[in-house]
Coordinates of C-alpha atoms in Angstrom, one line a residue:
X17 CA 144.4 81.3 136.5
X18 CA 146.7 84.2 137.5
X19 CA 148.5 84.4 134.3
X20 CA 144.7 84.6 132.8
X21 CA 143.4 86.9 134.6
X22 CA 147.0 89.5 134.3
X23 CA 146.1 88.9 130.1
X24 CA 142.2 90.4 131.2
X25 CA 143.5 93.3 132.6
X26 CA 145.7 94.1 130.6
X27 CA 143.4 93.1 127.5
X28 CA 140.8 95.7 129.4
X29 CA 143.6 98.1 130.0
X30 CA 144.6 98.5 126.4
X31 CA 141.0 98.3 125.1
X32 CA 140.2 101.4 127.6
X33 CA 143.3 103.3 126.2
X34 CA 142.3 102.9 122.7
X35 CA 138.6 104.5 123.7
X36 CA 140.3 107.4 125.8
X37 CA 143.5 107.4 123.0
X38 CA 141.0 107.8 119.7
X39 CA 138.6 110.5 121.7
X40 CA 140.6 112.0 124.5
X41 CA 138.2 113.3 126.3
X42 CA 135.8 112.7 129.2
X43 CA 132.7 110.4 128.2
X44 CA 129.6 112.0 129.4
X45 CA 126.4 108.7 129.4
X46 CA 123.3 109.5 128.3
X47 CA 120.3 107.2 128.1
X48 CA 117.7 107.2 125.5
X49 CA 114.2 108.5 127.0
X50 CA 112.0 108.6 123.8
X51 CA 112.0 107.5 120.6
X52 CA 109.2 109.1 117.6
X53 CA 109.3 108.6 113.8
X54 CA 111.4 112.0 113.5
X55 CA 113.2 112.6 116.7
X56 CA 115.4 110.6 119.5
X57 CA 115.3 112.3 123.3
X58 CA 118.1 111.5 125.3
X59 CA 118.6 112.5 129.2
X60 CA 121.7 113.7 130.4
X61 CA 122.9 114.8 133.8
X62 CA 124.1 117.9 132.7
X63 CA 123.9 118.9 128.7
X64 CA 126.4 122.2 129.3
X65 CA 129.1 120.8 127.3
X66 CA 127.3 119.4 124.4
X67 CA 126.1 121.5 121.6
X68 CA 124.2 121.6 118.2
X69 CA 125.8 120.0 116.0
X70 CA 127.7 117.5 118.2
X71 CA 127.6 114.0 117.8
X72 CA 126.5 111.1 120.2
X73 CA 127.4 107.4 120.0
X74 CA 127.2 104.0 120.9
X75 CA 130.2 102.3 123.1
X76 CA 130.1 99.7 120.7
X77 CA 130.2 101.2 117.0
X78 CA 132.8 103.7 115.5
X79 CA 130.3 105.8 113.7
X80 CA 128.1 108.4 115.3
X81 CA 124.7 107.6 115.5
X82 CA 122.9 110.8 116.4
X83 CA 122.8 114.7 115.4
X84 CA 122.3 116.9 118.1
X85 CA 119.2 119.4 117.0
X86 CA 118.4 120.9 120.3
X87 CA 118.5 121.0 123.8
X88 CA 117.8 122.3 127.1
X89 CA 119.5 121.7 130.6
X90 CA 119.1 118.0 131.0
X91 CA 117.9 116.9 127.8
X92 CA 118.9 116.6 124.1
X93 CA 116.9 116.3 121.1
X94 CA 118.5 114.2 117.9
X95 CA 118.2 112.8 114.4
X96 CA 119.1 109.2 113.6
X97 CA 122.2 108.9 111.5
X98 CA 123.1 106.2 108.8
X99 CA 120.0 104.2 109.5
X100 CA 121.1 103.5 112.8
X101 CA 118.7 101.6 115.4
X102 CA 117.6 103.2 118.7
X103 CA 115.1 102.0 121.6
X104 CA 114.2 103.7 124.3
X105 CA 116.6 102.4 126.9
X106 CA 119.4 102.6 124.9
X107 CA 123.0 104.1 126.4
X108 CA 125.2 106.6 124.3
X109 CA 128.0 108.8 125.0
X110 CA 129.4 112.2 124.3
X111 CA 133.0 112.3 124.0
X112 CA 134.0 116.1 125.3
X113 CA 137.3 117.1 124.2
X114 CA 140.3 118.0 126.6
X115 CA 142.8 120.1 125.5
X116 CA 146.1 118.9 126.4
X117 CA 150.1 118.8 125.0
X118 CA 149.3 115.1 122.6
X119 CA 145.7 115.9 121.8
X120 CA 145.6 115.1 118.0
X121 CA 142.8 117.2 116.3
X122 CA 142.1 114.6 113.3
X123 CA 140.1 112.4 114.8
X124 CA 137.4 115.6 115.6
X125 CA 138.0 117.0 112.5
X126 CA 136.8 114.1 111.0
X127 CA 133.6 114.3 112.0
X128 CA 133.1 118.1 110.7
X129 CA 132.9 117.0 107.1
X130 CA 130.4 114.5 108.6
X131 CA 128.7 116.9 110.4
X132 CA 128.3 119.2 107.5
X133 CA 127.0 116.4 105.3
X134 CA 124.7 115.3 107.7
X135 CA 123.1 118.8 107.9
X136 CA 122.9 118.8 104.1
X137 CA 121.0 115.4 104.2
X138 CA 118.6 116.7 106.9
X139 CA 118.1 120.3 105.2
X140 CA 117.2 118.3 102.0
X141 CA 115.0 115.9 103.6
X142 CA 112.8 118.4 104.8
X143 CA 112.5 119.8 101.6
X144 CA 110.4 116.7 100.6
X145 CA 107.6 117.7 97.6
X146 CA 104.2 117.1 99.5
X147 CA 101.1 117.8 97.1
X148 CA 97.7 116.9 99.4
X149 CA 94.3 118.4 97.9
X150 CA 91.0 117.5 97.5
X151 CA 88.4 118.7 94.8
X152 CA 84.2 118.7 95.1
X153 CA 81.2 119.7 93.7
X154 CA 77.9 118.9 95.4
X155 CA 74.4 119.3 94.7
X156 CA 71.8 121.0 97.4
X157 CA 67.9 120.5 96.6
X158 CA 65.1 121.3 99.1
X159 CA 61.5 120.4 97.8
X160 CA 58.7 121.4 99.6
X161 CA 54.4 121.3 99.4
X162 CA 54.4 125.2 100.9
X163 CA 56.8 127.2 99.9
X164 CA 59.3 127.4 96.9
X165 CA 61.4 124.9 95.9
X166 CA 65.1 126.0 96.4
X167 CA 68.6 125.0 94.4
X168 CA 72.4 125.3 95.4
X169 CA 75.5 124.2 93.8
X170 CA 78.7 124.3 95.7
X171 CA 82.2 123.3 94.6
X172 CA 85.0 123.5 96.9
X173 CA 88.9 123.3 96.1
X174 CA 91.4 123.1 98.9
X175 CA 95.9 122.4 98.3
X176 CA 98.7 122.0 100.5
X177 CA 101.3 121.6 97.9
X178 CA 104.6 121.4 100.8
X179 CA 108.5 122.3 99.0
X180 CA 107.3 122.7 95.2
X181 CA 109.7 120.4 93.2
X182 CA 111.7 119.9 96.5
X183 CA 112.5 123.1 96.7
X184 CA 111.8 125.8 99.6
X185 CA 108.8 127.2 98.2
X186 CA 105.4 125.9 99.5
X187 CA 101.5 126.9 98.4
X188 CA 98.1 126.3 99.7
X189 CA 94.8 127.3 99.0
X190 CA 90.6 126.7 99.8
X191 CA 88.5 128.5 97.6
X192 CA 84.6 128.2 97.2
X193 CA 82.0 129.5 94.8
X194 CA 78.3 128.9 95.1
X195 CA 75.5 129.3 92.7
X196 CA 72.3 129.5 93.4
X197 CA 69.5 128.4 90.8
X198 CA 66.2 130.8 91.8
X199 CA 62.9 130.2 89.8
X200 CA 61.6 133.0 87.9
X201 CA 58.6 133.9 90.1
X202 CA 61.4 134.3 93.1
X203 CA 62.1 137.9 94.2
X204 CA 64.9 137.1 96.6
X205 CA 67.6 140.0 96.4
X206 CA 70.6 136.9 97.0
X207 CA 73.4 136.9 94.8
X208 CA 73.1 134.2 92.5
X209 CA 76.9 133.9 92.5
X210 CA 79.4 134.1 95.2
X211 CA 82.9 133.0 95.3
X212 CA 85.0 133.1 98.1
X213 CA 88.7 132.7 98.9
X214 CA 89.7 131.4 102.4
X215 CA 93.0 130.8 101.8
X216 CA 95.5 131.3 99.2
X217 CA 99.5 131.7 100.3
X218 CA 102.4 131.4 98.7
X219 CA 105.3 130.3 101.2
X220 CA 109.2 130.3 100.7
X221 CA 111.2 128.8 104.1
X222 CA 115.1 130.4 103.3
X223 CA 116.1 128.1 106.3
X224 CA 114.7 126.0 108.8
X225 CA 114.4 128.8 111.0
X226 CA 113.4 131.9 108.4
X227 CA 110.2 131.6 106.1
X228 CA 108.1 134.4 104.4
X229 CA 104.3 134.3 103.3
X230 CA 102.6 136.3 101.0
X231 CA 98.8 136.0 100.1
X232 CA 95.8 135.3 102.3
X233 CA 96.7 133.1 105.3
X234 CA 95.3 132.5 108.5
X235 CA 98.4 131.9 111.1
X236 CA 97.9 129.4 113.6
X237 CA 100.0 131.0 116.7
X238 CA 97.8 133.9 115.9
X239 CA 94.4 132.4 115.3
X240 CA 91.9 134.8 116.8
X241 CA 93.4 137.4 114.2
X242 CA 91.6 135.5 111.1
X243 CA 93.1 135.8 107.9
X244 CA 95.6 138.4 106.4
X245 CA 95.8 139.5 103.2
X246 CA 99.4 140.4 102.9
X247 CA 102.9 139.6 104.2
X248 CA 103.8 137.4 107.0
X249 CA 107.7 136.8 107.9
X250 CA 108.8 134.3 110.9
X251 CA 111.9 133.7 112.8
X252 CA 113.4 131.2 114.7
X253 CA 115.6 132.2 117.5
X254 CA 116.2 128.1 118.9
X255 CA 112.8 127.6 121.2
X256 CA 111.7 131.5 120.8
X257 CA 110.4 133.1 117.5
X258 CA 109.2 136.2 116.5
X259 CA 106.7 137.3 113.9
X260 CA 105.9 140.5 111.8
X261 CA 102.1 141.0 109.8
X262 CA 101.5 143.5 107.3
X263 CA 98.4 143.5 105.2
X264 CA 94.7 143.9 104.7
X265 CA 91.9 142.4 106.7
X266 CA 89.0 140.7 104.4
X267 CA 86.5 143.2 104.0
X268 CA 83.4 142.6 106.7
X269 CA 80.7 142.3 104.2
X270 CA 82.0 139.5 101.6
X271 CA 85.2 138.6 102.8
X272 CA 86.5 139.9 99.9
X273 CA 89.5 142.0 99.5
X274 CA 89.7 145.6 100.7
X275 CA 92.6 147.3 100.4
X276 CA 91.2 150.3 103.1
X277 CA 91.6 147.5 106.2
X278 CA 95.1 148.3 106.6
X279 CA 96.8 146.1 109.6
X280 CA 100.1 145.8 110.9
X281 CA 101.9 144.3 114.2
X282 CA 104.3 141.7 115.3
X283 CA 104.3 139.1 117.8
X284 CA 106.8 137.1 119.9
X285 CA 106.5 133.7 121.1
X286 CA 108.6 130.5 122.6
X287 CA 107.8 126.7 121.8
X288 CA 109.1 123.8 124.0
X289 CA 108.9 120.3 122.9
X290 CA 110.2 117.2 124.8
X291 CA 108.6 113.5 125.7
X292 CA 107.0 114.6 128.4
X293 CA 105.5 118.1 128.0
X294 CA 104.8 120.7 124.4
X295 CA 103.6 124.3 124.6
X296 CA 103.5 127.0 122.7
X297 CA 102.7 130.9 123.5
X298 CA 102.6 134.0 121.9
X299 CA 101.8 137.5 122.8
X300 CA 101.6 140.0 120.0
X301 CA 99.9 143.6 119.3
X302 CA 97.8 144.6 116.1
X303 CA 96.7 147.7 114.7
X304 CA 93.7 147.6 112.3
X305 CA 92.7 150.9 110.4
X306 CA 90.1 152.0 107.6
X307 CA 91.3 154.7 105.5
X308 CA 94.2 155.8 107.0
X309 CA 92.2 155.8 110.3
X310 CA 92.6 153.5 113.6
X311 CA 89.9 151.3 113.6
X312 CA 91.2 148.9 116.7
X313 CA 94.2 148.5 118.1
X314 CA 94.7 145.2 120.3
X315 CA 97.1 143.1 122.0
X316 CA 96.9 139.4 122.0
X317 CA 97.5 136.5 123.7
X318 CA 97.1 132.1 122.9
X319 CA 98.8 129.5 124.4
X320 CA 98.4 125.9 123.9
X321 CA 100.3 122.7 125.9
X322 CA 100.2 119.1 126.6
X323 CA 101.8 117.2 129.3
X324 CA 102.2 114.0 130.4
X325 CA 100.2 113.2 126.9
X326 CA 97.0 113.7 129.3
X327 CA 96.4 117.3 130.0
X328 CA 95.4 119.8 127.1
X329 CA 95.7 122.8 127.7
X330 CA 94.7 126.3 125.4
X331 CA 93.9 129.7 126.0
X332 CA 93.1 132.7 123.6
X333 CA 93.1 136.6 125.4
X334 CA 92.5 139.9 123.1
X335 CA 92.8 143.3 125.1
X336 CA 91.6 146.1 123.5
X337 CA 94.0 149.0 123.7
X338 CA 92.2 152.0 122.0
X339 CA 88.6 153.4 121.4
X340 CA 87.0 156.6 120.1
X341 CA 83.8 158.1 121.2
X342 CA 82.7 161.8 120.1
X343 CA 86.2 162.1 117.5
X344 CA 87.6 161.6 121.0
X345 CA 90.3 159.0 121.0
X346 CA 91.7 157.6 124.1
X347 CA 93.9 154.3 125.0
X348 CA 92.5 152.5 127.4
X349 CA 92.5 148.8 128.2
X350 CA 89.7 146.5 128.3
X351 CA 89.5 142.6 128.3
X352 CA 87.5 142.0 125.0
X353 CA 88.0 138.0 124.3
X354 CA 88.9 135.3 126.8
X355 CA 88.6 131.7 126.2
X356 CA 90.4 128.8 128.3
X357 CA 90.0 124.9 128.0
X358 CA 91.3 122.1 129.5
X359 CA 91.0 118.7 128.8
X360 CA 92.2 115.6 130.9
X361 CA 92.6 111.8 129.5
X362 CA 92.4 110.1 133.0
X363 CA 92.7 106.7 131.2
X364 CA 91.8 105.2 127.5
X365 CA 88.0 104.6 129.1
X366 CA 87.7 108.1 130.2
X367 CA 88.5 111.9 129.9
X368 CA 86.8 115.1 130.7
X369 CA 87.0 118.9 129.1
X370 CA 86.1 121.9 130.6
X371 CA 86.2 125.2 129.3
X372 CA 85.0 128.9 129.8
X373 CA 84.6 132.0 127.7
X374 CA 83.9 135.7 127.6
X375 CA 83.2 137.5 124.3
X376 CA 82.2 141.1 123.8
X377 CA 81.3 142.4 120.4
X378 CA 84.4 143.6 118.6
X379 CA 84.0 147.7 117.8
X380 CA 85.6 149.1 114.7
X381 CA 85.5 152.4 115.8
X382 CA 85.7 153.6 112.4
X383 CA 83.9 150.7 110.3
X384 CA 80.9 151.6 112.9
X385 CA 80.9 155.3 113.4
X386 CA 77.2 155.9 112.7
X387 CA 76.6 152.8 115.6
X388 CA 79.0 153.5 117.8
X389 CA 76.9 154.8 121.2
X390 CA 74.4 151.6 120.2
X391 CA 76.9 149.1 120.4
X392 CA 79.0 150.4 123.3
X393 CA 75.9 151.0 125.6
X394 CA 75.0 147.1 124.8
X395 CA 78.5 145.3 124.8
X396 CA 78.3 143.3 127.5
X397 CA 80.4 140.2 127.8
X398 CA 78.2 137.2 126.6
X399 CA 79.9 134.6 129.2
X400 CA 80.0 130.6 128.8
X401 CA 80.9 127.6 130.8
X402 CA 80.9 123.8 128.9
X403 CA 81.7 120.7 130.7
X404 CA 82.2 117.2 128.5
X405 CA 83.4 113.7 129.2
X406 CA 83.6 111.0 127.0
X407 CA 83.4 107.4 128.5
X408 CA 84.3 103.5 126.9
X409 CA 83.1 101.1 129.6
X410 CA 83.4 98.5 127.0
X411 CA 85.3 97.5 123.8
X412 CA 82.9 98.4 121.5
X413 CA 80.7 100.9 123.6
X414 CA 81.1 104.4 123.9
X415 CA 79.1 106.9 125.8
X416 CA 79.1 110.8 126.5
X417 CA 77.7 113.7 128.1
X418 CA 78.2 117.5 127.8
X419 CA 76.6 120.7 129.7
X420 CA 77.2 124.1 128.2
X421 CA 75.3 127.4 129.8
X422 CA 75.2 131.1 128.3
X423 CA 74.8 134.1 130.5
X424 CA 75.4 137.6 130.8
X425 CA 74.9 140.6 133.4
X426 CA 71.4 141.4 131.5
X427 CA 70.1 137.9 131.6
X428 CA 69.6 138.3 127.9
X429 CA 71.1 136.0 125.4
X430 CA 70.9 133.0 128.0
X431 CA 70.6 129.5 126.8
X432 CA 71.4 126.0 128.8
X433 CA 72.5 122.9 126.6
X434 CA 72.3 119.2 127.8
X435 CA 73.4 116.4 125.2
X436 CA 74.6 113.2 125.7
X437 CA 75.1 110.0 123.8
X438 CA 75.1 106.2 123.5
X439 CA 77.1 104.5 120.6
X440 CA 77.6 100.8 120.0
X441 CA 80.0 100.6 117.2
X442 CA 80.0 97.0 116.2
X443 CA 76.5 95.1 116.6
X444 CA 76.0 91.7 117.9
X445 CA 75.5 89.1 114.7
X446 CA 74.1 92.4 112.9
X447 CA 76.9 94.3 112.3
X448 CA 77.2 98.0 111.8
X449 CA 77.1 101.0 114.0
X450 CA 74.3 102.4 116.2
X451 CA 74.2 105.4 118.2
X452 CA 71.7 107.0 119.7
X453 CA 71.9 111.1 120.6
X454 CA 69.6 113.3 123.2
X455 CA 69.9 117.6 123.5
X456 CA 67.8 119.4 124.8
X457 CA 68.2 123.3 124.6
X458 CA 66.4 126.3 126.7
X459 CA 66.9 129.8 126.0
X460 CA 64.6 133.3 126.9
X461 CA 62.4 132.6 124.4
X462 CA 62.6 129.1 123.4
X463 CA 63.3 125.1 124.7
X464 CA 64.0 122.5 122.2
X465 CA 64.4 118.7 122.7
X466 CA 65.9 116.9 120.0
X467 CA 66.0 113.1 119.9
X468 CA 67.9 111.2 117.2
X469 CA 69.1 107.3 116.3
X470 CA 71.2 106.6 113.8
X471 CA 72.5 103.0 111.8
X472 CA 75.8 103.1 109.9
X473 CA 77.2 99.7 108.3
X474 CA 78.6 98.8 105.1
X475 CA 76.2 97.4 101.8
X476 CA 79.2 96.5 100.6
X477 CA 82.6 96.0 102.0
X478 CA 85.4 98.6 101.2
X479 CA 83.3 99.7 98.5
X480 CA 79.2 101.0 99.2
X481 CA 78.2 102.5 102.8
X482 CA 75.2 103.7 104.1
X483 CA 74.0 105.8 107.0
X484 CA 70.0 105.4 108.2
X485 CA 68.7 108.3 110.5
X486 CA 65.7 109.1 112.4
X487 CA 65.4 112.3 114.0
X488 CA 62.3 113.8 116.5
X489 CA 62.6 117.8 116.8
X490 CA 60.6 119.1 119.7
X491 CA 60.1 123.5 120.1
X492 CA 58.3 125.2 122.6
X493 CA 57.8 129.2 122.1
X494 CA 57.5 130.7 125.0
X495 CA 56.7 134.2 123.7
X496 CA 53.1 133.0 122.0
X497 CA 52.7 129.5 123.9
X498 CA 52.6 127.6 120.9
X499 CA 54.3 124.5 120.1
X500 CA 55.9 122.0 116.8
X501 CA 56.8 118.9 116.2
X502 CA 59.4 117.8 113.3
X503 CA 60.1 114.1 112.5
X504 CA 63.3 113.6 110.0
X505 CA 64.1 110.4 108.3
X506 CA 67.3 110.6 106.0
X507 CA 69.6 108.1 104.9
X508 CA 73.1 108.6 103.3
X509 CA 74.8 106.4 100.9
X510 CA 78.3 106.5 99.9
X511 CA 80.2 105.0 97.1
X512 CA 84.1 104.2 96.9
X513 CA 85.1 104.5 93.2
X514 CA 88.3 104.3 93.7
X515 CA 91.2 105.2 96.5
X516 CA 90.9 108.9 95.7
X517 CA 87.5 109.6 94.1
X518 CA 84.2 108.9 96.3
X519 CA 80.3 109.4 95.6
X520 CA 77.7 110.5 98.0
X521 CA 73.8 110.6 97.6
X522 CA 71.8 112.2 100.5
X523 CA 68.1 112.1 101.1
X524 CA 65.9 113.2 103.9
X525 CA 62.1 114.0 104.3
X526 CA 61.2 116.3 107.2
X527 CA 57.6 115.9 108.4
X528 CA 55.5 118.6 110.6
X529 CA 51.9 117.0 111.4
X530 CA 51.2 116.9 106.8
X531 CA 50.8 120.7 107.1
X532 CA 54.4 121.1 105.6
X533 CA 56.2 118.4 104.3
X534 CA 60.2 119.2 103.1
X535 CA 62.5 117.1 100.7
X536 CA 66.2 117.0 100.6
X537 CA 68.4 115.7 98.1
X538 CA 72.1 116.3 98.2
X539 CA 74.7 114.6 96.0
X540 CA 78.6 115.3 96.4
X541 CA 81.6 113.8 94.7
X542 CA 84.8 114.0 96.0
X543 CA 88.1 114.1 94.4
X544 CA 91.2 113.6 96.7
X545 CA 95.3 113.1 95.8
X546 CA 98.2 112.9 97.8
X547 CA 101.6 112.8 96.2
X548 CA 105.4 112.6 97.7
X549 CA 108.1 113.0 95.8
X550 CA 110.9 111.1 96.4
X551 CA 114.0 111.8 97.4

């Protein structure tokens, strides 16, 4: 027993000095916290000697089996190497290197080639072709007993082609034209034509931490801004970035493009991502101009975060920094825009959103020269407060309420919602979907009560689905004491031609006690591809 248990510890002995001899260096443990389809967390008690680009492994394999992509004080963020396997749970190690009089430098050198090739692989992965897209045209018909019969067509095109040919450039667009077909006897002053462009950007990403966008593009750290017609450069600086804009706004009548909307600024932001908590803010300042002329200048603010996976949180700010009254320009600041939200998932069953904002009208002091004492003298802030929860006492039933109010100083403007709803998405023996919807809406001059029920289920499975509707439309006009009733009953049928093209036919007939009697008939068909290239 002695003699086997001196071969153990020397056994262990050796098998410890070939770890320490291959590595020598200290071995800081780390446990895996969270695993996603991209990304491996790991917790550390102290991450001040590992770096980006450093390798972790397990005690039991001679190959490293994660990248180190980022970090903070505590924890690590990683890429899975050579296919390896990781669970949450999991122990690695980082071996940190001691210098000493029989270190021997091939061993870490080894893994710089490794390194280098791994950040190849993970810079060419990214740079995975994505082409997603969809393509429509629809139909819009109104028929009616009293007035004239009206006649739309709309077609829609929308792309996110991601790393062209796996390359580093990407594009995406949404345009829309509309044409409307008027009879003869109609003397309507609409354009018959109108096509708009939403979006249309042309992206190139020189690393994973540089990208440049020319074209019209809304950004999403800067979203109250709306979209830009011009140039749009980012930077990465690990969790902080910072952002320059130079272009034209859309022009205010038909978001077309103006090249006398001038705008410039710059923004600065961080982002934090872990298991347990995301956010990202930004703060930036824009000018705006018309002709060579300020027109606003603002400064902004949005944040957005999550943590725990339950609490959502966003806000948007804009301070105005500038006005001109009377060729009189001065730079004051004034709160313009505020909106916050916050919304809570206290289990699967239930979870509630609250949120509150305060808008004034925005004043191009330029744009509006002729209006400028009209608007200013009524700008106040039109205020709003909206509570919602959502509730699933059962498997299959789901229910809802929400409360929204409008106010301002001038009790003008004012309106209270109420809606809630009742949805049973798989009938007993019957099958289908059935929900049922109440709102009722009161404002200065108006209340409305609005009562609909609605029966989705499929004619035929995977391919034909329908939708039947019945909707009761109650006013009440305060102003001359009169009162209407509508009655709606639609239906919706939808036809799956194949996985990427789809057929709908809509139909409704609106009702008001025979005096006026409304038909609808919509068709749309859909186009939709998705493509990935391979590697």
């Amino acid at each position: 027993m002695k003699i086997n248990f001196v071969i153990l510890i020397i056994s262990m002995t050796m098998l410890c000095s070939k770890v320490v001899g291959q590595h020598k260096g200290n071995l800081i443990t780390g446990k895996v916290s969270f695993v996603t389809s991209n990304n491996v967390y790991v917790k550390f008690e102290s991450t001040k000697e590992i770096n980006i680009g450093d390798t972790l492994r397990f005690l039991n394999q001679k190959k490293p089996c994660l990248l180190v992509q980022n970090k903070s004080s505590k924890s690590i963020v990683c890429i899975s190497l050579f296919d390896c396997k990781v669970k949450k749970g999991d122990d690695v190690y980082f071996n940190s290197v001691i210098k000493d009089d029989n270190f021997k430098k091939a061993p870490a050198m080894a893994d710089k080639p490794l390194v280098k090739k791994v950040k190849k692989k993970v810079i060419y992965s990214e740079n995975i072709e994505r082409i997603r897209g969809k393509l429509s045209a629809a139909s819009y018909s109104t028929f009616s007993n009293s007035t004239t019969d009206k006649h739309k067509m709309m077609y829609r095109f929308s792309m996110n082609a991601s790393h062209i040919n796996n390359s580093k450039l990407s594009f995406e667009s949404y345009l829309n034209y509309r044409q409307y077909i008027q009879s003869k006897e109609t003397t309507s002053i609409q354009k018959e034509n109108i096509f708009n462009v939403y979006n249309f950007a042309l992206k190139y990403d020189v690393d994973s931490t540089l990208s440049f966008t020319v074209g019209r593009k809304i950004n999403n750290k800067t979203s109250s801004l709306g979209a830009i017609d011009g140039l749009q450069a980012e930077k990465f600086l690990g969790k902080n970035y910072v952002g320059v804009i130079a272009g034209f706004r859309p022009d205010i009548n038909d978001y077309g493009f103006n090249s006398n909307l001038f705008e410039y600024g710059g923004y600065i932001g961080r982002t934090s991502n872990n298991s347990n908590f995301y956010s990202q803010t930004t703060l930036g300042v824009l000018q705006q101009t018309n002709n060579g002329q300020i027109d606003r200048k603002y400064a902004y603010f949005q944040h957005s975060s999550t943590l725990l996976k339950n609490l959502n949180l966003f806000s948007s700010l804009e301070f105005d920094l500038y006005n001109k009254v009377d060729s009189i320009a001065k730079n004051d600041i004034s709160l313009t825009n505020l909106y916050v939200s916050a919304k809570y998932k206290f289990s699967r069953k239930f979870d509630l959103m609250l949120s509150y904002d305060s808008r004034k009208r925005i004043v191009y002091y330029e744009t509006f020269q002729t209006e400028i004492e009209r608007l200013l003298d009524d700008n106040e802030a039109r205020q709003g407060l909206r509570m919602r929860m959502n509730i699933k006492p059962t498997k299959f039933l789901f229910t809802g309420f929400s409360y929204s109010k409008r106010f301002q100083s001038s009790t003008q403007n004012k309106s209270d919602n109420i809606n809630g709803y009742l949805t049973l998405s798989k009938i007993p023996r019957i099958g289908g979907r059935l929900s049922l919807n109440f709102n009722k809406n009161t404002s200065n001059y108006l209340e409305s009560t609005v009562i609909s029920l609605r029966h989705s289920r499929d004619l035929i499975r995977n391919k034909l689905s329908a939708d039947f509707y019945f909707r009761m439309v109650d006013y009440n006009y305060f102003s001359n004491n009169t009162t209407s009733k509508q009655n709606y009953y639609g239906t919706n049928l939808s036809l799956r031609i194949s996985k990427t093209l789809r057929l709908n036919v809509f139909g409704e007939l609106s009702t008001s006690g025979g005096q006026n009697d409304n038909y609808r008939i919509n068709t749309a068909i859909v186009k939709r591809f998705n493509n990935k290239r391979k590697k």
